[in-house]
Short mmCIF file of N, CA and C in Angstrom, two decimals:
data_model
loop_
_atom_site.label_atom_id
_atom_site.label_comp_id
_atom_site.label_asym_id
_atom_site.label_seq_id
_atom_site.Cartn_x
_atom_site.Cartn_y
_atom_site.Cartn_z
N UNK A 1 22.65 125.22 119.40
CA UNK A 1 21.42 124.96 118.69
C UNK A 1 20.35 125.36 119.69
N UNK A 2 19.26 126.10 119.24
CA UNK A 2 18.30 126.59 120.08
C UNK A 2 17.23 125.47 120.25
N UNK A 3 17.19 124.85 121.51
CA UNK A 3 16.22 123.82 121.90
C UNK A 3 15.13 124.52 122.72
N UNK A 4 15.16 125.81 122.99
CA UNK A 4 14.18 126.42 123.82
C UNK A 4 13.76 127.70 123.22
N UNK A 5 12.88 127.70 122.18
CA UNK A 5 12.51 128.84 121.46
C UNK A 5 11.78 129.92 122.31
N UNK A 6 11.21 129.53 123.40
CA UNK A 6 10.49 130.45 124.28
C UNK A 6 11.50 131.14 125.31
N UNK A 7 12.74 130.67 125.35
CA UNK A 7 13.67 131.23 126.29
C UNK A 7 14.26 132.56 125.77
N UNK A 8 14.66 133.43 126.73
CA UNK A 8 15.33 134.65 126.39
C UNK A 8 16.80 134.35 125.93
N UNK A 9 17.38 135.24 125.20
CA UNK A 9 18.78 135.04 124.78
C UNK A 9 19.66 134.99 126.02
N UNK A 10 20.54 133.96 125.98
CA UNK A 10 21.44 133.75 127.19
C UNK A 10 20.94 132.78 128.20
N UNK A 11 19.61 132.42 128.13
CA UNK A 11 19.01 131.40 129.00
C UNK A 11 19.57 130.03 128.68
N UNK A 12 19.48 129.16 129.63
CA UNK A 12 19.83 127.73 129.33
C UNK A 12 18.59 126.88 129.69
N UNK A 13 18.30 125.91 128.93
CA UNK A 13 17.22 125.02 129.21
C UNK A 13 17.76 123.66 129.44
N UNK A 14 17.60 123.05 130.57
CA UNK A 14 18.23 121.79 130.94
C UNK A 14 17.04 120.76 131.07
N UNK A 15 17.35 119.49 130.83
CA UNK A 15 16.36 118.44 131.14
C UNK A 15 16.20 118.40 132.60
N UNK A 16 14.94 117.94 133.08
CA UNK A 16 14.78 117.84 134.49
C UNK A 16 15.85 117.01 135.23
N UNK A 17 16.32 115.89 134.66
CA UNK A 17 17.30 114.97 135.24
C UNK A 17 18.65 115.80 135.46
N UNK A 18 19.09 116.44 134.34
CA UNK A 18 20.33 117.22 134.41
C UNK A 18 20.16 118.39 135.40
N UNK A 19 19.08 119.08 135.37
CA UNK A 19 18.88 120.13 136.32
C UNK A 19 18.97 119.69 137.73
N UNK A 20 18.34 118.48 138.05
CA UNK A 20 18.40 118.01 139.47
C UNK A 20 19.76 117.56 139.79
N UNK A 21 20.58 116.97 138.91
CA UNK A 21 21.85 116.47 139.19
C UNK A 21 22.85 117.72 139.45
N UNK A 22 22.58 118.85 138.82
CA UNK A 22 23.43 119.98 139.04
C UNK A 22 23.05 120.79 140.26
N UNK A 23 21.80 120.99 140.47
CA UNK A 23 21.28 121.88 141.52
C UNK A 23 20.83 121.17 142.77
N UNK A 24 20.44 119.87 142.67
CA UNK A 24 19.89 119.13 143.78
C UNK A 24 18.49 119.51 144.07
N UNK A 25 17.83 120.25 143.17
CA UNK A 25 16.46 120.69 143.32
C UNK A 25 15.57 120.13 142.25
N UNK A 26 14.31 120.25 142.54
CA UNK A 26 13.33 119.93 141.51
C UNK A 26 13.37 120.99 140.36
N UNK A 27 12.92 120.65 139.23
CA UNK A 27 12.96 121.56 138.05
C UNK A 27 12.23 122.83 138.34
N UNK A 28 12.94 123.98 138.22
CA UNK A 28 12.32 125.29 138.31
C UNK A 28 13.19 126.37 137.63
N UNK A 29 12.79 127.57 137.67
CA UNK A 29 13.63 128.62 137.01
C UNK A 29 14.56 129.19 138.16
N UNK A 30 15.89 129.31 137.84
CA UNK A 30 16.81 129.87 138.73
C UNK A 30 17.62 130.98 138.03
N UNK A 31 18.17 131.82 138.75
CA UNK A 31 19.09 132.82 138.29
C UNK A 31 20.46 132.09 138.16
N UNK A 32 21.10 132.24 137.04
CA UNK A 32 22.39 131.51 136.84
C UNK A 32 23.37 132.47 136.11
N UNK A 33 24.62 132.02 136.29
CA UNK A 33 25.67 132.70 135.49
C UNK A 33 26.35 131.54 134.79
N UNK A 34 26.79 131.76 133.49
CA UNK A 34 27.49 130.82 132.75
C UNK A 34 28.44 131.42 131.83
N UNK A 35 29.40 130.74 131.32
CA UNK A 35 30.38 131.29 130.37
C UNK A 35 30.97 130.14 129.57
N UNK A 36 31.40 130.50 128.37
CA UNK A 36 32.07 129.56 127.53
C UNK A 36 33.52 129.40 128.03
N UNK A 37 34.05 128.21 127.96
CA UNK A 37 35.44 127.90 128.21
C UNK A 37 36.03 127.17 127.10
N UNK A 38 37.35 127.31 126.98
CA UNK A 38 37.96 126.65 125.86
C UNK A 38 38.02 125.12 126.12
N UNK A 39 37.95 124.33 125.13
CA UNK A 39 38.11 122.90 125.22
C UNK A 39 39.61 122.56 125.26
N UNK A 40 39.99 121.60 125.99
CA UNK A 40 41.36 121.14 126.13
C UNK A 40 41.83 120.39 124.90
N UNK A 41 41.92 121.03 123.73
CA UNK A 41 42.22 120.35 122.53
C UNK A 41 43.73 120.73 122.19
N UNK A 42 44.48 119.66 121.80
CA UNK A 42 45.87 119.90 121.38
C UNK A 42 46.11 119.66 119.93
N UNK A 43 45.19 118.95 119.26
CA UNK A 43 45.35 118.67 117.84
C UNK A 43 44.79 119.81 116.99
N UNK A 44 44.89 119.68 115.67
CA UNK A 44 44.44 120.70 114.66
C UNK A 44 42.95 120.49 114.44
N UNK A 45 42.21 121.49 113.94
CA UNK A 45 40.86 121.39 113.51
C UNK A 45 40.73 120.36 112.53
N UNK A 46 39.64 119.58 112.61
CA UNK A 46 39.23 118.65 111.54
C UNK A 46 38.04 119.15 110.74
N UNK A 47 37.95 118.90 109.50
CA UNK A 47 36.85 119.33 108.59
C UNK A 47 36.25 118.02 108.08
N UNK A 48 35.06 117.74 108.51
CA UNK A 48 34.37 116.53 108.13
C UNK A 48 33.37 116.84 107.05
N UNK A 49 33.43 116.04 105.95
CA UNK A 49 32.59 116.23 104.81
C UNK A 49 31.40 115.30 104.91
N UNK A 50 30.17 115.74 104.86
CA UNK A 50 28.98 114.97 105.06
C UNK A 50 28.86 113.99 103.85
N UNK A 51 28.37 112.81 104.12
CA UNK A 51 28.03 111.84 103.17
C UNK A 51 27.06 112.45 102.07
N UNK A 52 27.39 112.23 100.84
CA UNK A 52 26.50 112.79 99.76
C UNK A 52 26.98 114.10 99.27
N UNK A 53 28.12 114.68 99.92
CA UNK A 53 28.65 115.97 99.43
C UNK A 53 29.28 115.72 98.01
N UNK A 54 29.23 116.78 97.21
CA UNK A 54 29.83 116.66 95.83
C UNK A 54 30.21 118.04 95.46
N UNK A 55 30.66 118.21 94.17
CA UNK A 55 31.11 119.53 93.76
C UNK A 55 29.93 120.50 93.68
N UNK A 56 28.67 119.98 93.80
CA UNK A 56 27.43 120.87 93.62
C UNK A 56 26.81 121.11 95.01
N UNK A 57 27.07 120.30 96.01
CA UNK A 57 26.45 120.41 97.29
C UNK A 57 27.52 119.99 98.38
N UNK A 58 27.97 120.98 99.15
CA UNK A 58 28.99 120.73 100.10
C UNK A 58 28.60 121.09 101.52
N UNK A 59 28.67 119.98 102.39
CA UNK A 59 28.32 120.23 103.78
C UNK A 59 29.53 119.87 104.63
N UNK A 60 30.06 120.88 105.30
CA UNK A 60 31.25 120.64 106.15
C UNK A 60 30.89 120.86 107.61
N UNK A 61 31.39 119.86 108.41
CA UNK A 61 31.25 119.95 109.91
C UNK A 61 32.59 120.07 110.49
N UNK A 62 33.01 121.30 111.06
CA UNK A 62 34.21 121.38 111.73
C UNK A 62 34.19 120.65 113.06
N UNK A 63 35.29 120.03 113.42
CA UNK A 63 35.38 119.34 114.70
C UNK A 63 36.74 119.54 115.36
N UNK A 64 36.78 119.22 116.60
CA UNK A 64 38.02 119.25 117.35
C UNK A 64 38.58 120.74 117.40
N UNK A 65 37.77 121.70 117.73
CA UNK A 65 38.21 123.13 117.77
C UNK A 65 38.18 123.56 119.25
N UNK A 66 39.02 124.47 119.57
CA UNK A 66 39.26 124.90 120.92
C UNK A 66 38.07 125.77 121.48
N UNK A 67 37.47 126.60 120.55
CA UNK A 67 36.37 127.45 120.90
C UNK A 67 35.31 127.47 119.85
N UNK A 68 34.21 128.11 120.08
CA UNK A 68 33.05 128.02 119.14
C UNK A 68 33.32 128.62 117.80
N UNK A 69 32.48 128.19 116.75
CA UNK A 69 32.62 128.64 115.45
C UNK A 69 31.50 129.61 115.22
N UNK A 70 31.79 130.71 114.71
CA UNK A 70 30.81 131.74 114.30
C UNK A 70 30.24 131.54 112.91
N UNK A 71 31.16 131.37 111.93
CA UNK A 71 30.77 131.21 110.60
C UNK A 71 31.79 130.47 109.75
N UNK A 72 31.48 130.05 108.60
CA UNK A 72 32.36 129.30 107.72
C UNK A 72 32.04 129.64 106.32
N UNK A 73 33.03 129.82 105.43
CA UNK A 73 32.81 130.05 104.04
C UNK A 73 33.62 129.01 103.23
N UNK A 74 33.14 128.67 102.08
CA UNK A 74 33.78 127.70 101.23
C UNK A 74 33.96 128.45 99.89
N UNK A 75 35.29 128.51 99.46
CA UNK A 75 35.63 129.13 98.21
C UNK A 75 35.10 130.53 98.20
N UNK A 76 35.09 131.27 99.34
CA UNK A 76 34.67 132.60 99.27
C UNK A 76 33.15 132.83 99.43
N UNK A 77 32.40 131.77 99.48
CA UNK A 77 30.95 131.76 99.56
C UNK A 77 30.49 131.49 100.92
N UNK A 78 29.61 132.36 101.51
CA UNK A 78 29.05 132.12 102.85
C UNK A 78 28.24 130.76 102.81
N UNK A 79 28.20 130.14 103.92
CA UNK A 79 27.35 128.89 104.07
C UNK A 79 26.25 129.20 104.96
N UNK A 80 25.30 128.21 104.95
CA UNK A 80 24.21 128.16 105.93
C UNK A 80 24.49 127.11 106.94
N UNK A 81 24.17 127.45 108.26
CA UNK A 81 24.38 126.43 109.29
C UNK A 81 23.09 125.57 109.40
N UNK A 82 23.32 124.27 109.30
CA UNK A 82 22.15 123.34 109.54
C UNK A 82 22.32 122.91 111.02
N UNK A 83 21.46 123.65 111.81
CA UNK A 83 21.53 123.51 113.28
C UNK A 83 21.45 122.13 113.79
N UNK A 84 20.58 121.32 113.22
CA UNK A 84 20.34 119.93 113.75
C UNK A 84 21.48 119.09 113.62
N UNK A 85 22.42 119.38 112.77
CA UNK A 85 23.54 118.54 112.48
C UNK A 85 24.93 119.20 112.66
N UNK A 86 24.95 120.51 112.83
CA UNK A 86 26.11 121.32 113.00
C UNK A 86 27.01 121.33 111.72
N UNK A 87 26.36 121.11 110.60
CA UNK A 87 27.01 121.22 109.28
C UNK A 87 26.81 122.65 108.74
N UNK A 88 27.87 123.07 108.05
CA UNK A 88 27.81 124.31 107.27
C UNK A 88 27.62 123.92 105.81
N UNK A 89 26.53 124.44 105.18
CA UNK A 89 26.19 123.94 103.87
C UNK A 89 26.27 125.08 102.78
N UNK A 90 26.71 124.62 101.61
CA UNK A 90 26.64 125.53 100.49
C UNK A 90 26.00 124.66 99.37
N UNK A 91 24.84 125.11 98.89
CA UNK A 91 24.09 124.35 97.84
C UNK A 91 24.18 125.08 96.45
N UNK A 92 24.85 124.52 95.48
CA UNK A 92 25.03 125.18 94.23
C UNK A 92 23.80 125.09 93.36
N UNK A 93 22.80 124.43 93.78
CA UNK A 93 21.53 124.31 93.01
C UNK A 93 21.81 123.98 91.54
N UNK A 94 22.69 122.86 91.44
CA UNK A 94 23.03 122.35 90.11
C UNK A 94 24.24 122.95 89.55
N UNK A 95 24.83 124.01 90.02
CA UNK A 95 26.08 124.59 89.64
C UNK A 95 27.14 124.14 90.56
N UNK A 96 28.39 123.95 89.97
CA UNK A 96 29.56 123.50 90.70
C UNK A 96 29.98 124.63 91.70
N UNK A 97 30.19 124.23 92.94
CA UNK A 97 30.64 125.19 93.99
C UNK A 97 32.02 124.83 94.49
N UNK A 98 32.52 123.71 94.28
CA UNK A 98 33.83 123.33 94.87
C UNK A 98 34.34 122.11 94.11
N UNK A 99 35.71 122.23 93.81
CA UNK A 99 36.45 121.04 93.36
C UNK A 99 36.92 120.46 94.77
N UNK A 100 36.39 119.33 95.19
CA UNK A 100 36.66 118.71 96.46
C UNK A 100 38.14 118.41 96.70
N UNK A 101 38.93 118.41 95.56
CA UNK A 101 40.33 118.11 95.82
C UNK A 101 41.16 119.39 96.24
N UNK A 102 40.45 120.52 96.15
CA UNK A 102 41.09 121.84 96.55
C UNK A 102 40.01 122.81 96.99
N UNK A 103 39.62 122.62 98.27
CA UNK A 103 38.56 123.45 98.85
C UNK A 103 39.14 124.57 99.77
N UNK A 104 38.83 125.84 99.44
CA UNK A 104 39.31 126.88 100.35
C UNK A 104 38.22 127.04 101.47
N UNK A 105 38.59 126.91 102.69
CA UNK A 105 37.71 126.99 103.81
C UNK A 105 38.22 128.15 104.70
N UNK A 106 37.35 129.12 105.05
CA UNK A 106 37.63 130.14 105.93
C UNK A 106 36.58 130.08 107.09
N UNK A 107 37.19 129.86 108.28
CA UNK A 107 36.34 129.65 109.45
C UNK A 107 36.63 130.80 110.48
N UNK A 108 35.53 131.43 110.95
CA UNK A 108 35.70 132.49 111.96
C UNK A 108 35.20 132.04 113.25
N UNK A 109 36.02 132.15 114.28
CA UNK A 109 35.64 131.74 115.63
C UNK A 109 34.83 132.79 116.37
N UNK A 110 34.14 132.44 117.48
CA UNK A 110 33.41 133.45 118.19
C UNK A 110 34.15 134.61 118.73
N UNK A 111 35.57 134.42 118.77
CA UNK A 111 36.40 135.44 119.27
C UNK A 111 36.90 136.36 118.13
N UNK A 112 36.42 136.05 116.92
CA UNK A 112 36.79 136.85 115.77
C UNK A 112 38.03 136.29 115.01
N UNK A 113 38.76 135.40 115.52
CA UNK A 113 39.87 134.85 114.96
C UNK A 113 39.47 134.00 113.69
N UNK A 114 40.28 134.17 112.52
CA UNK A 114 39.90 133.47 111.34
C UNK A 114 40.92 132.43 111.03
N UNK A 115 40.55 131.25 110.64
CA UNK A 115 41.45 130.14 110.19
C UNK A 115 41.15 129.98 108.72
N UNK A 116 42.17 129.93 107.92
CA UNK A 116 42.06 129.72 106.50
C UNK A 116 42.91 128.47 106.06
N UNK A 117 42.17 127.60 105.31
CA UNK A 117 42.86 126.32 104.94
C UNK A 117 42.46 126.09 103.47
N UNK A 118 43.32 125.36 102.76
CA UNK A 118 42.89 124.80 101.48
C UNK A 118 43.15 123.28 101.62
N UNK A 119 42.04 122.56 101.41
CA UNK A 119 42.01 121.15 101.77
C UNK A 119 41.51 120.34 100.62
N UNK A 120 41.89 119.07 100.67
CA UNK A 120 41.32 117.99 99.81
C UNK A 120 40.33 117.26 100.68
N UNK A 121 39.02 117.31 100.37
CA UNK A 121 38.00 116.75 101.13
C UNK A 121 37.37 115.52 100.44
N UNK A 122 36.98 114.55 101.24
CA UNK A 122 36.38 113.31 100.74
C UNK A 122 35.10 113.15 101.50
N UNK A 123 34.00 112.75 100.77
CA UNK A 123 32.71 112.64 101.48
C UNK A 123 32.79 111.52 102.54
N UNK A 124 32.08 111.70 103.60
CA UNK A 124 32.08 110.77 104.70
C UNK A 124 33.38 110.57 105.46
N UNK A 125 34.31 111.55 105.33
CA UNK A 125 35.58 111.47 105.93
C UNK A 125 35.94 112.83 106.59
N UNK A 126 36.76 112.79 107.59
CA UNK A 126 37.35 113.99 108.21
C UNK A 126 38.77 114.19 107.81
N UNK A 127 39.17 115.44 107.55
CA UNK A 127 40.44 115.82 107.05
C UNK A 127 41.00 116.75 108.11
N UNK A 128 42.24 116.49 108.64
CA UNK A 128 42.89 117.38 109.61
C UNK A 128 43.51 118.57 108.87
N UNK A 129 43.12 119.79 109.42
CA UNK A 129 43.70 120.95 108.87
C UNK A 129 45.06 121.22 109.41
N UNK A 130 45.59 122.46 109.18
CA UNK A 130 46.94 122.74 109.63
C UNK A 130 46.99 123.75 110.72
N UNK A 131 45.83 124.07 111.28
CA UNK A 131 45.76 125.14 112.28
C UNK A 131 44.74 124.89 113.33
N UNK A 132 44.67 125.75 114.37
CA UNK A 132 43.72 125.65 115.48
C UNK A 132 43.52 127.01 116.02
N UNK A 133 42.26 127.25 116.60
CA UNK A 133 42.03 128.56 117.26
C UNK A 133 42.97 128.72 118.39
N UNK A 134 43.34 129.95 118.70
CA UNK A 134 44.10 130.21 119.90
C UNK A 134 43.33 130.05 121.17
N UNK A 135 43.94 129.58 122.21
CA UNK A 135 43.20 129.52 123.47
C UNK A 135 43.11 130.91 124.08
N UNK A 136 42.08 131.09 124.87
CA UNK A 136 41.95 132.40 125.53
C UNK A 136 43.10 132.56 126.49
N UNK A 137 43.50 133.83 126.76
CA UNK A 137 44.61 134.10 127.63
C UNK A 137 44.28 133.53 129.03
N UNK A 138 43.11 133.90 129.48
CA UNK A 138 42.73 133.22 130.76
C UNK A 138 41.23 133.07 130.74
N UNK A 139 40.81 131.88 130.18
CA UNK A 139 39.39 131.60 130.02
C UNK A 139 38.62 131.56 131.32
N UNK A 140 39.31 131.24 132.37
CA UNK A 140 38.57 131.12 133.63
C UNK A 140 38.21 132.49 134.20
N UNK A 141 38.76 133.59 133.74
CA UNK A 141 38.48 134.90 134.18
C UNK A 141 37.55 135.73 133.24
N UNK A 142 37.14 135.10 132.12
CA UNK A 142 36.36 135.78 131.09
C UNK A 142 34.95 135.25 131.13
N UNK A 143 34.02 136.19 131.43
CA UNK A 143 32.62 135.79 131.40
C UNK A 143 32.01 136.41 130.18
N UNK A 144 31.28 135.59 129.36
CA UNK A 144 30.65 136.13 128.18
C UNK A 144 29.24 136.66 128.62
N UNK A 145 28.99 137.86 128.27
CA UNK A 145 27.76 138.44 128.53
C UNK A 145 27.01 138.54 127.18
N UNK A 146 25.93 137.79 127.04
CA UNK A 146 25.24 137.79 125.74
C UNK A 146 24.81 139.21 125.31
N UNK A 147 25.14 139.52 124.12
CA UNK A 147 24.72 140.91 123.60
C UNK A 147 23.90 140.75 122.33
N UNK A 148 24.14 139.69 121.59
CA UNK A 148 23.38 139.49 120.35
C UNK A 148 23.44 137.97 120.00
N UNK A 149 22.50 137.40 119.42
CA UNK A 149 22.54 135.98 119.07
C UNK A 149 23.62 135.71 118.00
N UNK A 150 24.22 134.57 118.11
CA UNK A 150 25.25 134.19 117.10
C UNK A 150 25.00 132.73 116.79
N UNK A 151 25.59 132.31 115.62
CA UNK A 151 25.47 130.97 115.14
C UNK A 151 26.62 130.24 115.74
N UNK A 152 26.54 129.71 116.88
CA UNK A 152 27.68 129.04 117.64
C UNK A 152 27.45 127.54 117.56
N UNK A 153 28.35 126.88 116.96
CA UNK A 153 28.35 125.43 117.03
C UNK A 153 29.01 124.96 118.24
N UNK A 154 28.61 123.91 118.87
CA UNK A 154 29.24 123.47 120.02
C UNK A 154 29.55 122.00 120.00
N UNK A 155 29.93 121.44 118.84
CA UNK A 155 30.27 120.16 118.73
C UNK A 155 31.37 119.73 119.74
N UNK A 156 32.32 120.63 119.98
CA UNK A 156 33.33 120.33 120.88
C UNK A 156 33.54 121.40 122.00
N UNK A 157 32.84 122.50 121.92
CA UNK A 157 32.99 123.57 122.96
C UNK A 157 32.18 123.20 124.14
N UNK A 158 32.69 123.68 125.25
CA UNK A 158 32.03 123.43 126.56
C UNK A 158 31.61 124.65 127.21
N UNK A 159 30.67 124.55 128.07
CA UNK A 159 30.17 125.69 128.97
C UNK A 159 30.39 125.39 130.39
N UNK A 160 30.72 126.44 131.15
CA UNK A 160 30.79 126.32 132.64
C UNK A 160 29.52 126.92 133.20
N UNK A 161 28.87 126.30 134.15
CA UNK A 161 27.66 126.79 134.69
C UNK A 161 27.75 126.89 136.18
N UNK A 162 27.27 128.03 136.66
CA UNK A 162 27.15 128.25 138.14
C UNK A 162 25.71 128.48 138.38
N UNK A 163 25.11 127.77 139.33
CA UNK A 163 23.67 128.02 139.66
C UNK A 163 23.61 128.45 141.09
N UNK A 164 22.79 129.51 141.26
CA UNK A 164 22.50 130.03 142.59
C UNK A 164 21.10 129.54 142.99
N UNK A 165 20.98 128.42 143.72
CA UNK A 165 19.72 127.88 144.05
C UNK A 165 18.76 128.77 144.91
N UNK A 166 19.42 129.67 145.69
CA UNK A 166 18.59 130.48 146.53
C UNK A 166 17.93 131.66 145.72
N UNK A 167 18.28 131.83 144.50
CA UNK A 167 17.74 132.92 143.69
C UNK A 167 16.76 132.52 142.66
N UNK A 168 15.69 132.01 143.12
CA UNK A 168 14.60 131.69 142.16
C UNK A 168 14.03 132.86 141.42
N UNK A 169 13.64 132.69 140.14
CA UNK A 169 13.13 133.85 139.33
C UNK A 169 11.65 133.96 139.66
#
């Protein structure tokens, strides 16, 4: 979620307290390197259905995933990401969009991997799927170089951050 609309793509904006705890310096701009790393998850992805969801309005929050989520579709229809809550939403505007007892979910990870599930979902509950994104072959050796903005949810993904305090911008 973009909390720093004035920042360039790939920049990180930290609170002054977090910045000081990481760098030992007062809040300033520094040259940094960062990369996404896989979360140490061993269970399957969970699909949490937001309170108030129905056959006409479905909001799904994926959880417990190894790497970031790029997009999610429900019954073949693209969803919109609600950044403030990390829910993927499809609003039928009065038309039925899903029988909640049999929802086809297709989720694409930031690495391009696609998970497909057919699930029975209940509002205000999480349902465990039958799959999980693959772990990177060697996440510690892969640095992500931002090339274009993406819709990355990070409810469970983590970032590794290296700061070079001597290189002020």
